[in-house]
Short mmCIF file of C-alpha atoms and ligand atoms in Angstrom, two decimals:
data_model
loop_
_atom_site.label_atom_id
_atom_site.label_comp_id
_atom_site.label_asym_id
_atom_site.label_seq_id
_atom_site.Cartn_x
_atom_site.Cartn_y
_atom_site.Cartn_z
CA MET A 204 6.31 28.14 -8.52
CA ASP A 205 2.87 28.64 -9.89
CA ARG A 206 1.19 26.09 -12.41
CA ARG A 207 2.53 27.87 -15.55
CA THR A 208 6.45 27.90 -14.45
CA PHE A 209 5.51 24.36 -13.71
CA LEU A 210 4.73 23.28 -17.13
CA LYS A 211 7.39 25.32 -18.71
CA GLY A 212 9.93 23.23 -16.97
CA LEU A 213 7.85 19.97 -18.28
CA VAL A 214 7.90 21.48 -21.48
CA GLY A 215 11.63 22.13 -21.08
CA GLY A 216 12.12 18.37 -20.07
CA VAL A 217 11.02 15.62 -17.65
CA VAL A 218 13.81 14.98 -14.78
CA VAL A 219 12.48 11.56 -14.26
CA THR A 220 13.87 10.78 -10.46
CA TRP A 221 13.68 7.61 -8.64
CA PRO A 222 11.01 6.73 -7.26
CA GLY A 223 9.65 7.94 -10.11
CA LEU A 224 8.56 11.63 -9.30
CA LEU A 225 8.16 14.33 -12.16
CA VAL A 226 10.07 17.24 -11.11
CA PRO A 227 10.65 19.72 -13.52
CA ARG A 228 14.37 20.62 -14.28
CA SER A 229 13.50 24.39 -12.56
CA LEU A 230 12.88 23.11 -9.33
CA ARG A 231 16.49 23.36 -7.53
CA ALA A 232 17.38 21.90 -4.06
CA GLY A 233 15.54 24.53 -1.59
CA GLU A 234 12.66 25.51 -3.59
CA LEU A 235 9.08 24.13 -2.66
CA PRO A 236 8.08 21.13 -3.91
CA ILE A 237 5.59 20.03 -6.56
CA GLY A 238 2.26 19.62 -4.08
CA ALA A 239 3.78 22.04 -1.07
CA VAL A 240 2.74 25.05 -3.77
CA GLU A 241 -1.04 25.62 -2.94
CA SER A 242 -1.29 26.05 0.54
CA ALA A 243 -4.33 23.51 2.24
CA VAL A 244 -7.16 25.55 1.53
CA ARG A 245 -10.97 24.08 1.45
CA ALA A 246 -12.13 23.66 -1.67
CA ALA A 247 -15.00 22.08 -3.34
CA LEU A 248 -15.26 19.85 -6.43
CA SER A 249 -18.83 18.86 -7.89
CA GLY A 250 -20.36 16.39 -6.46
CA LYS A 251 -18.26 16.84 -2.76
CA LYS A 252 -18.18 18.57 0.28
CA PRO A 253 -15.24 21.18 0.96
CA LEU A 254 -11.94 19.35 1.22
CA ILE A 255 -8.69 19.71 1.71
CA LYS A 256 -6.99 20.92 -1.55
CA ARG A 257 -3.82 19.96 -2.03
CA THR A 258 -3.19 20.24 -6.21
CA TYR A 259 -5.92 21.36 -8.19
CA ARG A 260 -4.80 19.81 -11.57
CA PRO A 261 -4.58 17.05 -11.14
CA PRO A 262 -7.03 16.84 -8.63
CA ASN A 263 -5.48 15.78 -5.30
CA PHE A 264 -8.22 16.39 -2.28
CA GLU A 265 -7.82 15.44 1.21
CA THR A 266 -10.31 14.17 3.99
CA PRO A 267 -10.19 16.16 6.93
CA VAL A 268 -9.93 14.34 10.47
CA ARG A 269 -13.60 15.63 11.35
CA ALA A 270 -14.30 13.36 8.56
CA PHE A 271 -13.37 10.45 10.02
CA SER A 272 -15.89 10.04 13.10
CA GLY A 273 -17.45 6.88 11.61
CA VAL A 274 -16.17 3.96 10.44
CA ILE A 275 -17.51 4.91 6.95
CA THR A 276 -15.93 7.64 5.02
CA PRO A 277 -19.12 9.64 2.96
CA ASN A 278 -18.42 9.36 -0.48
CA ASP A 279 -19.26 12.85 -0.50
CA GLN A 280 -15.79 13.86 1.74
CA PHE A 281 -13.65 10.12 0.41
CA PHE A 282 -10.21 11.58 -0.69
CA VAL A 283 -9.36 12.48 -4.34
CA ARG A 284 -6.52 11.44 -5.95
CA TRP A 285 -5.24 11.74 -9.51
CA HIS A 286 -1.86 11.41 -11.45
CA LEU A 287 -2.97 12.67 -14.90
CA ALA A 288 -4.54 16.08 -16.05
CA HIS A 289 -7.99 14.87 -17.96
CA ILE A 290 -10.08 12.78 -16.22
CA PRO A 291 -12.97 12.66 -18.86
CA GLN A 292 -17.27 12.09 -17.58
CA VAL A 293 -17.81 8.69 -18.47
CA ALA A 294 -21.18 7.66 -19.35
CA ALA A 295 -22.48 4.66 -17.99
CA GLU A 296 -24.25 3.83 -21.48
CA THR A 297 -21.46 3.88 -23.37
CA TRP A 298 -19.06 2.60 -20.99
CA ARG A 299 -17.25 -0.79 -21.90
CA LEU A 300 -14.42 -2.64 -20.07
CA GLU A 301 -12.24 -4.31 -22.33
CA VAL A 302 -10.86 -7.66 -21.19
CA GLY A 303 -8.09 -9.59 -22.60
CA GLY A 304 -4.34 -9.74 -23.19
CA ASP A 305 -1.80 -12.37 -24.69
CA SER A 306 -2.56 -14.74 -21.69
CA VAL A 307 -6.50 -15.27 -22.52
CA GLU A 308 -7.99 -17.99 -24.36
CA HIS A 309 -11.46 -15.74 -25.67
CA PRO A 310 -11.32 -11.79 -25.27
CA PHE A 311 -14.35 -9.80 -24.63
CA GLU A 312 -15.85 -6.64 -23.94
CA LEU A 313 -18.84 -5.78 -20.75
CA THR A 314 -21.20 -3.39 -20.66
CA LEU A 315 -22.24 -1.90 -17.09
CA ASP A 316 -25.03 -3.88 -16.78
CA GLN A 317 -23.73 -7.31 -17.93
CA LEU A 318 -21.13 -6.78 -15.44
CA LYS A 319 -23.49 -6.29 -12.67
CA ARG A 320 -26.12 -8.76 -14.10
CA ASP A 321 -23.76 -11.47 -15.30
CA PHE A 322 -21.75 -11.62 -12.30
CA GLU A 323 -22.25 -12.90 -8.57
CA PRO A 324 -22.40 -9.66 -6.96
CA VAL A 325 -19.81 -9.49 -3.60
CA GLU A 326 -19.84 -6.81 -0.62
CA LEU A 327 -17.20 -6.12 1.41
CA PHE A 328 -15.24 -3.07 3.56
CA ALA A 329 -12.31 -1.88 2.57
CA VAL A 330 -9.92 0.83 3.01
CA CYS A 331 -8.52 2.69 0.44
CA GLN A 332 -5.18 4.25 1.57
CA CYS A 333 -2.50 6.07 -0.37
CA ALA A 334 0.28 5.57 -0.46
CA GLY A 335 1.73 8.62 0.22
CA ASN A 336 -0.94 9.34 3.23
CA ARG A 337 1.15 11.55 5.90
CA ARG A 338 4.05 12.28 3.18
CA GLY A 339 3.63 16.02 4.26
CA PHE A 340 4.71 14.76 7.97
CA SER A 341 8.28 13.22 6.40
CA GLU A 342 11.31 14.31 8.02
CA PRO A 343 13.76 15.26 6.25
CA HIS A 344 11.06 17.07 3.47
CA VAL A 345 10.13 14.86 0.34
CA PRO A 346 8.69 16.06 -2.55
CA GLY A 347 5.29 14.90 -3.65
CA VAL A 348 1.82 15.97 -2.34
CA GLN A 349 2.02 17.20 0.67
CA TRP A 350 -0.75 15.09 1.84
CA GLY A 351 -1.76 15.00 5.79
CA ALA A 352 -3.33 12.12 7.72
CA GLY A 353 -6.81 12.13 5.06
CA ALA A 354 -5.47 10.82 2.07
CA MET A 355 -7.57 7.50 3.06
CA GLY A 356 -11.18 6.05 3.30
CA ASN A 357 -13.49 3.25 4.24
CA ALA A 358 -16.35 2.23 1.88
CA ARG A 359 -18.51 -0.91 1.48
CA TRP A 360 -17.57 -1.64 -1.98
CA LYS A 361 -20.01 -3.62 -4.20
CA GLY A 362 -18.82 -5.52 -7.08
CA ALA A 363 -18.09 -8.69 -9.14
CA ARG A 364 -14.76 -11.05 -8.55
CA LEU A 365 -12.08 -10.12 -10.54
CA LYS A 366 -11.37 -13.76 -10.64
CA ASP A 367 -15.10 -14.18 -12.01
CA VAL A 368 -14.38 -11.77 -15.26
CA LEU A 369 -11.03 -13.38 -15.68
CA ALA A 370 -12.63 -16.88 -15.55
CA ARG A 371 -14.75 -15.70 -18.85
CA ALA A 372 -11.84 -14.78 -20.81
CA GLY A 373 -10.18 -18.16 -20.03
CA LEU A 374 -6.48 -17.33 -18.34
CA LYS A 375 -3.82 -19.34 -20.27
CA SER A 376 -1.32 -21.34 -18.06
CA ASP A 377 1.46 -18.39 -18.76
CA ALA A 378 -0.39 -15.45 -17.20
CA LEU A 379 1.93 -13.86 -14.78
CA GLU A 380 0.61 -10.04 -14.50
CA ILE A 381 -2.80 -8.44 -14.55
CA VAL A 382 -2.92 -5.40 -16.45
CA PHE A 383 -5.20 -2.63 -15.63
CA ASP A 384 -6.07 0.77 -17.42
CA GLY A 385 -8.49 3.74 -17.01
CA ALA A 386 -9.87 6.40 -19.01
CA ASP A 387 -7.84 9.39 -17.86
CA TYR A 388 -5.21 10.74 -20.07
CA GLY A 389 -2.13 13.57 -19.68
CA ALA A 390 -2.24 16.65 -20.55
CA ILE A 391 0.93 16.12 -22.99
CA ASP A 392 1.46 13.49 -24.77
CA GLU A 393 4.48 12.60 -22.70
CA THR A 394 3.26 12.15 -19.83
CA PRO A 395 2.93 8.34 -19.36
CA ASP A 396 -0.86 6.93 -18.86
CA PHE A 397 -1.75 5.50 -15.45
CA VAL A 398 -1.64 1.69 -15.89
CA LYS A 399 -0.64 -0.18 -13.33
CA SER A 400 -0.59 -4.54 -12.22
CA LEU A 401 -0.77 -6.86 -10.12
CA PRO A 402 0.19 -10.27 -9.30
CA LEU A 403 -1.47 -12.95 -10.57
CA TRP A 404 -2.35 -14.28 -7.05
CA LYS A 405 -3.55 -10.89 -5.81
CA ALA A 406 -5.64 -10.25 -8.63
CA LEU A 407 -7.54 -13.75 -8.45
CA ASP A 408 -8.02 -13.13 -4.84
CA GLU A 409 -11.77 -13.36 -3.96
CA ASN A 410 -12.06 -10.47 -2.32
CA THR A 411 -10.24 -8.18 -5.19
CA LEU A 412 -13.07 -6.79 -6.87
CA VAL A 413 -14.55 -4.64 -10.12
CA ALA A 414 -16.82 -2.39 -7.80
CA TYR A 415 -19.29 -0.11 -9.13
CA GLU A 416 -21.06 0.52 -5.76
CA MET A 417 -19.57 2.65 -2.84
CA ASN A 418 -21.87 2.63 0.72
CA GLY A 419 -24.68 1.46 -1.70
CA GLU A 420 -24.70 3.96 -4.55
CA ALA A 421 -22.95 4.22 -7.59
CA LEU A 422 -19.17 5.72 -7.38
CA PRO A 423 -18.66 9.06 -7.26
CA HIS A 424 -17.10 10.60 -10.43
CA TRP A 425 -14.13 11.63 -8.93
CA ASN A 426 -13.84 8.11 -7.40
CA GLY A 427 -14.05 5.81 -9.89
CA PHE A 428 -17.86 6.23 -11.86
CA PRO A 429 -18.71 4.10 -13.44
CA VAL A 430 -16.46 0.99 -12.50
CA ARG A 431 -13.07 0.79 -10.16
CA LEU A 432 -10.43 -1.46 -9.05
CA VAL A 433 -10.31 -2.60 -5.23
CA VAL A 434 -7.66 -4.45 -4.21
CA PRO A 435 -8.51 -5.03 -0.33
CA GLY A 436 -5.71 -4.84 1.99
CA TRP A 437 -3.26 -2.67 -1.05
CA SER A 438 -2.03 0.56 -1.20
CA GLY A 439 -4.80 2.81 -3.29
CA THR A 440 -2.31 3.37 -6.33
CA TYR A 441 -3.71 -0.45 -7.33
CA TRP A 442 -7.43 0.37 -7.14
CA VAL A 443 -7.66 1.67 -10.94
CA LYS A 444 -10.69 4.34 -11.18
CA GLN A 445 -12.82 4.67 -14.33
CA LEU A 446 -11.81 1.45 -15.49
CA THR A 447 -11.65 0.59 -19.14
CA SER A 448 -9.74 -2.76 -19.58
CA ILE A 449 -8.40 -5.83 -18.17
CA SER A 450 -5.23 -7.68 -19.79
CA ALA A 451 -3.86 -10.96 -18.63
CA MET A 452 0.12 -11.06 -19.79
CA PRO A 453 3.01 -13.31 -19.56
CA LYS A 454 5.69 -10.57 -19.19
CA PRO A 455 5.67 -7.93 -16.29
CA GLU A 456 4.34 -4.46 -16.96
CA THR A 457 6.82 -1.84 -17.22
CA GLY A 458 5.28 1.14 -17.67
CA PHE A 459 6.85 3.95 -15.87
CA TRP A 460 3.79 3.56 -12.98
CA MET A 461 5.52 0.29 -11.90
CA SER A 462 8.81 0.11 -12.94
CA ARG A 463 9.49 3.70 -12.01
CA ALA A 464 6.71 5.09 -8.94
CA TYR A 465 4.68 3.49 -6.02
CA ARG A 466 8.20 1.75 -5.27
CA ILE A 467 10.01 1.23 -1.88
CA PRO A 468 13.39 0.33 -0.46
CA LYS A 469 13.48 -3.41 -0.41
CA ASP A 470 15.03 -4.03 3.30
CA LYS A 471 13.28 -1.47 5.26
CA PHE A 472 9.68 -2.74 5.05
CA PRO A 473 10.18 -6.71 5.99
CA HIS A 474 6.79 -7.70 6.87
CA ILE A 475 5.04 -6.86 3.53
CA GLU A 476 3.68 -8.96 0.73
CA ARG A 477 5.89 -9.69 -2.51
CA PHE A 478 5.43 -8.80 -5.43
CA LEU A 479 8.02 -10.64 -7.21
CA SER A 480 7.81 -10.25 -10.74
CA GLN A 481 8.22 -6.63 -10.26
CA GLU A 482 11.20 -6.72 -7.94
CA GLY A 483 14.26 -4.65 -8.75
CA GLU A 484 17.87 -5.00 -7.23
CA ASP A 485 17.08 -2.80 -4.43
CA ASN A 486 13.54 -1.55 -4.63
CA THR A 487 10.17 -2.96 -5.51
CA PRO A 488 6.76 -2.02 -5.60
CA ILE A 489 4.69 -1.00 -2.71
CA THR A 490 2.23 -3.52 -1.65
CA ASP A 491 0.13 -4.09 0.90
CA MET A 492 -0.65 -1.41 3.50
CA VAL A 493 1.03 -1.08 7.02
CA VAL A 494 -0.59 -1.03 10.44
CA ASN A 495 -1.65 2.56 11.52
CA SER A 496 -4.40 4.75 13.48
CA LEU A 497 -5.24 8.01 13.57
CA ILE A 498 -6.75 9.58 16.39
CA THR A 499 -9.94 11.58 15.26
CA ASN A 500 -11.61 13.70 17.95
CA VAL A 501 -9.07 15.41 19.63
CA GLU A 502 -7.16 18.74 17.89
CA GLU A 503 -3.50 19.85 18.36
CA GLY A 504 -3.72 21.83 21.66
CA GLN A 505 -7.13 20.94 22.86
CA ARG A 506 -8.11 21.71 26.34
CA LEU A 507 -9.62 18.98 28.43
CA ARG A 508 -10.96 19.37 32.37
CA ALA A 509 -9.07 17.97 35.28
CA GLY A 510 -10.94 15.45 37.22
CA LYS A 511 -13.45 14.89 34.63
CA PRO A 512 -13.94 11.56 31.99
CA ALA A 513 -12.30 12.39 28.63
CA THR A 514 -13.01 9.73 26.19
CA VAL A 515 -10.25 9.76 23.00
CA LYS A 516 -11.56 8.13 20.16
CA GLY A 517 -9.80 6.63 16.22
CA LEU A 518 -9.62 4.06 13.74
CA ALA A 519 -7.45 1.64 12.86
CA TRP A 520 -6.30 -0.38 9.89
CA ASP A 521 -3.60 -2.43 8.39
CA GLY A 522 -3.22 -4.36 5.08
CA GLY A 523 -5.51 -6.91 5.75
CA HIS A 524 -4.69 -9.29 8.72
CA GLY A 525 -6.77 -7.44 10.81
CA ILE A 526 -6.46 -5.34 14.06
CA ARG A 527 -5.47 -7.21 17.45
CA THR A 528 -4.93 -4.04 20.22
CA VAL A 529 -4.58 -0.21 20.11
CA GLU A 530 -2.85 0.93 23.03
CA VAL A 531 -3.51 4.42 24.10
CA SER A 532 -1.08 6.67 26.24
CA VAL A 533 -1.96 9.78 27.93
CA ASN A 534 1.49 10.38 29.18
CA GLY A 535 3.72 10.85 26.02
CA GLY A 536 4.14 7.15 25.76
CA ARG A 537 5.66 5.92 29.62
CA THR A 538 2.39 4.08 29.96
CA TRP A 539 -0.28 2.34 27.79
CA ARG A 540 -3.61 1.06 28.55
CA ASP A 541 -5.48 -1.28 25.97
CA ALA A 542 -8.55 0.90 23.98
CA GLN A 543 -11.83 -1.10 23.58
CA LEU A 544 -11.77 -1.95 19.69
CA GLU A 545 -15.68 -1.82 18.51
CA GLN A 546 -17.62 -3.67 16.27
CA ASP A 547 -15.46 -5.66 13.24
CA TYR A 548 -16.40 -4.84 9.76
CA GLY A 549 -13.97 -7.52 8.56
CA ARG A 550 -10.38 -7.51 8.05
CA PHE A 551 -9.18 -4.77 5.24
CA SER A 552 -11.97 -2.09 7.17
CA PHE A 553 -11.09 0.49 9.20
CA ARG A 554 -11.90 -0.72 12.82
CA ALA A 555 -13.22 1.70 15.73
CA TRP A 556 -11.77 1.95 18.99
CA HIS A 557 -12.19 4.34 21.95
CA HIS A 558 -10.38 4.96 25.44
CA THR A 559 -12.25 6.88 28.15
CA PHE A 560 -9.27 8.11 30.91
CA THR A 561 -9.51 10.61 33.69
CA PRO A 562 -7.06 13.46 33.82
CA ARG A 563 -5.83 14.34 36.67
CA ARG A 564 -2.48 16.61 36.89
CA GLY A 565 -3.08 19.49 35.19
CA GLY A 566 -0.31 20.41 32.74
CA LYS A 567 0.47 19.79 29.16
CA HIS A 568 -0.11 15.65 28.39
CA VAL A 569 0.67 14.32 25.22
CA LEU A 570 -1.89 11.39 23.86
CA MET A 571 -0.71 8.69 21.77
CA ALA A 572 -2.04 5.42 20.32
CA ARG A 573 -0.76 2.55 18.80
CA ALA A 574 -2.29 -0.48 16.88
CA THR A 575 -1.11 -3.73 16.75
CA ASN A 576 -2.34 -6.24 13.97
CA ARG A 577 -2.61 -9.90 13.72
CA GLN A 578 0.59 -10.69 12.38
CA GLY A 579 1.86 -9.09 15.34
CA SER A 580 3.27 -5.83 13.43
CA THR A 581 3.33 -2.70 15.50
CA GLN A 582 3.55 0.95 14.68
CA VAL A 583 6.58 2.90 14.74
CA HIS A 584 8.12 5.53 16.94
CA GLU A 585 10.64 6.28 14.23
CA LEU A 586 9.94 7.39 10.75
CA ILE A 587 11.18 4.58 8.42
CA PHE A 588 12.42 7.02 5.68
CA ASN A 589 12.27 6.41 2.27
CA PRO A 590 11.89 9.05 -0.59
CA ALA A 591 8.79 8.97 -2.03
CA GLY A 592 7.21 9.51 2.09
CA TYR A 593 5.75 6.23 1.60
CA HIS A 594 4.24 3.55 4.79
CA ASN A 595 4.43 6.82 7.49
CA ASN A 596 2.78 4.78 10.04
CA VAL A 597 4.69 6.70 12.67
CA VAL A 598 2.53 6.96 16.09
CA GLN A 599 1.10 10.21 16.47
CA ARG A 600 2.06 12.58 19.35
CA ILE A 601 -0.90 14.91 20.02
CA ASN A 602 -0.21 17.58 22.75
CA VAL A 603 -3.52 18.58 25.20
CA VAL A 604 -3.72 20.88 27.73
CA VAL A 605 -5.68 20.05 31.16
CA ALA A 606 -6.86 22.56 33.59
N1 MTE X 947 -7.48 5.84 -13.17
C1 MTE X 947 -6.79 6.32 -12.35
N2 MTE X 947 -6.89 5.35 -11.21
C2 MTE X 947 -6.23 5.83 -9.83
C3 MTE X 947 -5.42 6.90 -9.82
C4 MTE X 947 -4.98 7.59 -11.27
O1 MTE X 947 -4.44 8.40 -11.02
N3 MTE X 947 -5.66 7.08 -12.51
N4 MTE X 947 -4.89 7.40 -9.16
C5 MTE X 947 -4.71 5.86 -8.01
C6 MTE X 947 -4.06 6.38 -6.37
S1 MTE X 947 -2.18 6.79 -6.29
C7 MTE X 947 -5.34 6.56 -5.11
S2 MTE X 947 -4.31 6.80 -4.05
C8 MTE X 947 -6.31 6.29 -5.65
C9 MTE X 947 -7.41 6.92 -5.41
O2 MTE X 947 -8.41 6.80 -4.83
P1 MTE X 947 -9.46 8.10 -4.35
O3 MTE X 947 -9.58 9.06 -5.51
O4 MTE X 947 -11.35 7.34 -4.88
O5 MTE X 947 -9.31 8.36 -3.24
O6 MTE X 947 -7.06 5.90 -6.77
C10 MTE X 947 -5.94 5.06 -7.65
N5 MTE X 947 -6.79 5.01 -9.11
MO1 MO X 948 -1.82 6.63 -4.09
#
C-alpha cells in the first residue's frame, strides 16, 4: 500500500482501534501494516546524518546501532519521531510559550530569551525512548512504525525546571494535570492534534525540564527546536517538541493522544509508576520506561577468534531507578557473568558497560546481556505481549561464530 492509498483510506474514514492506531478501512488482516510499507533504507533529513528511514511523512527515522558506541547519542544521529505531517520551521525570535490553563492564577507568555534568562538553568543526562522501540520484533506482529532497536537516544539536556515556570503562573489548589501542546499539526482537519499531559507530581519533579539545549547546542529542528519538554524516566511520548503551550488543568486531558494512544494493559507491567487520573478500566497510559540493555558492538553472525579475548560492549537504562547490574552470557543463557559498569552519568542516563571473555570452543555461540535496575526489576526472556508493542525489553540473543 502506498501513501496515496493510505490517504484515501483515511479520507474514506478512519478506524480507530484500541490502543489508538489510525488504521485505514482498506487495511485488512494479512496486509502489511502502516510503517512496514517503507523498507529500512538509509536517508538523511536536513541537518542529520543518514538514519534508518521507517516513514517519511510524518518523519520517523531510527538511529543505527553503531551510533550508540558512546553514552551520548550525537544530535545529528538522534532518532526522529513525529505523529503529524506538518512540522513548521519555528523561528527563535517569534516563538512564544504560553503558560496558562484553568488552574493557574496568572497566565503569561515567555520568549526564548526570557526562558533562558529568568529561570535557573539545569543540566541532566536522560534517555528519550519511544514506547514502541523494538516494536518491529514483536511476535505476533503488531501494527505501528516497525522500529528496530534505535528509537531511542541519550543526551545532556539543558533547560528551566517546569516547576519553576509553573510557579511563576501560580498553581491553584485544584490543578490535576499539566497539558502540553506543540507547533505541529495534521494533514487533514480530523487528525487529532498532538497534545499530552502529565500528572501534577511528575510535572513538579525537579528533573522535568522545559529544555532549549541538547548536548551543548540548540535542539535540532527535528528534535523540537526551539524548546521541548524533557521528562526523565518517562517514555518519549511525553517529551513534547516545539512546545508552544503549557496549561494547568483541574480535569483529565481527554484528547486522542492521551485517551486512546500510548496506553498499555493494566495488569502486565506491575513495576511502573501510575498516572491515576488517566487510568481506565483495563488500560492505563504508559509511564516510566522498563529496564533494558543493548549490545552495541557485536553484529548477528559476527566471527570471533578462538583463544583471543573479545569484548562485548553495550548500554543499559531504565525509568530512573538507575542500573544495578548488567550480566552477560556467552552460552545462550546457561551461565552469566557480571559486566563491568562504566561511568555513572545519573539515574536517567544510558549506562555503558563492557565484558571481556575468551571464547575457547569453536562453533556457534549465543551472546546475551541482561540489565537489572536498583529496584530489582530485570529484563524479560519472553515478550510481554501488548497490542501496540510497547515496553519490549526482551533479552537480546546474538549469534556469533567462533573459529
Ligand atoms: N510536538 C510533538 N512532540 C512529540 C511528538 C510529536 O509527534 N509531536 N512525538 C513524541 C514521541 S511519541 C516521541 S517518542 C518523542 C521523540 O523524540 P525525538 O523525535 O526527539 O527523538 O517525541 C515526542 N514529542
Ligand atoms: Mo513515541
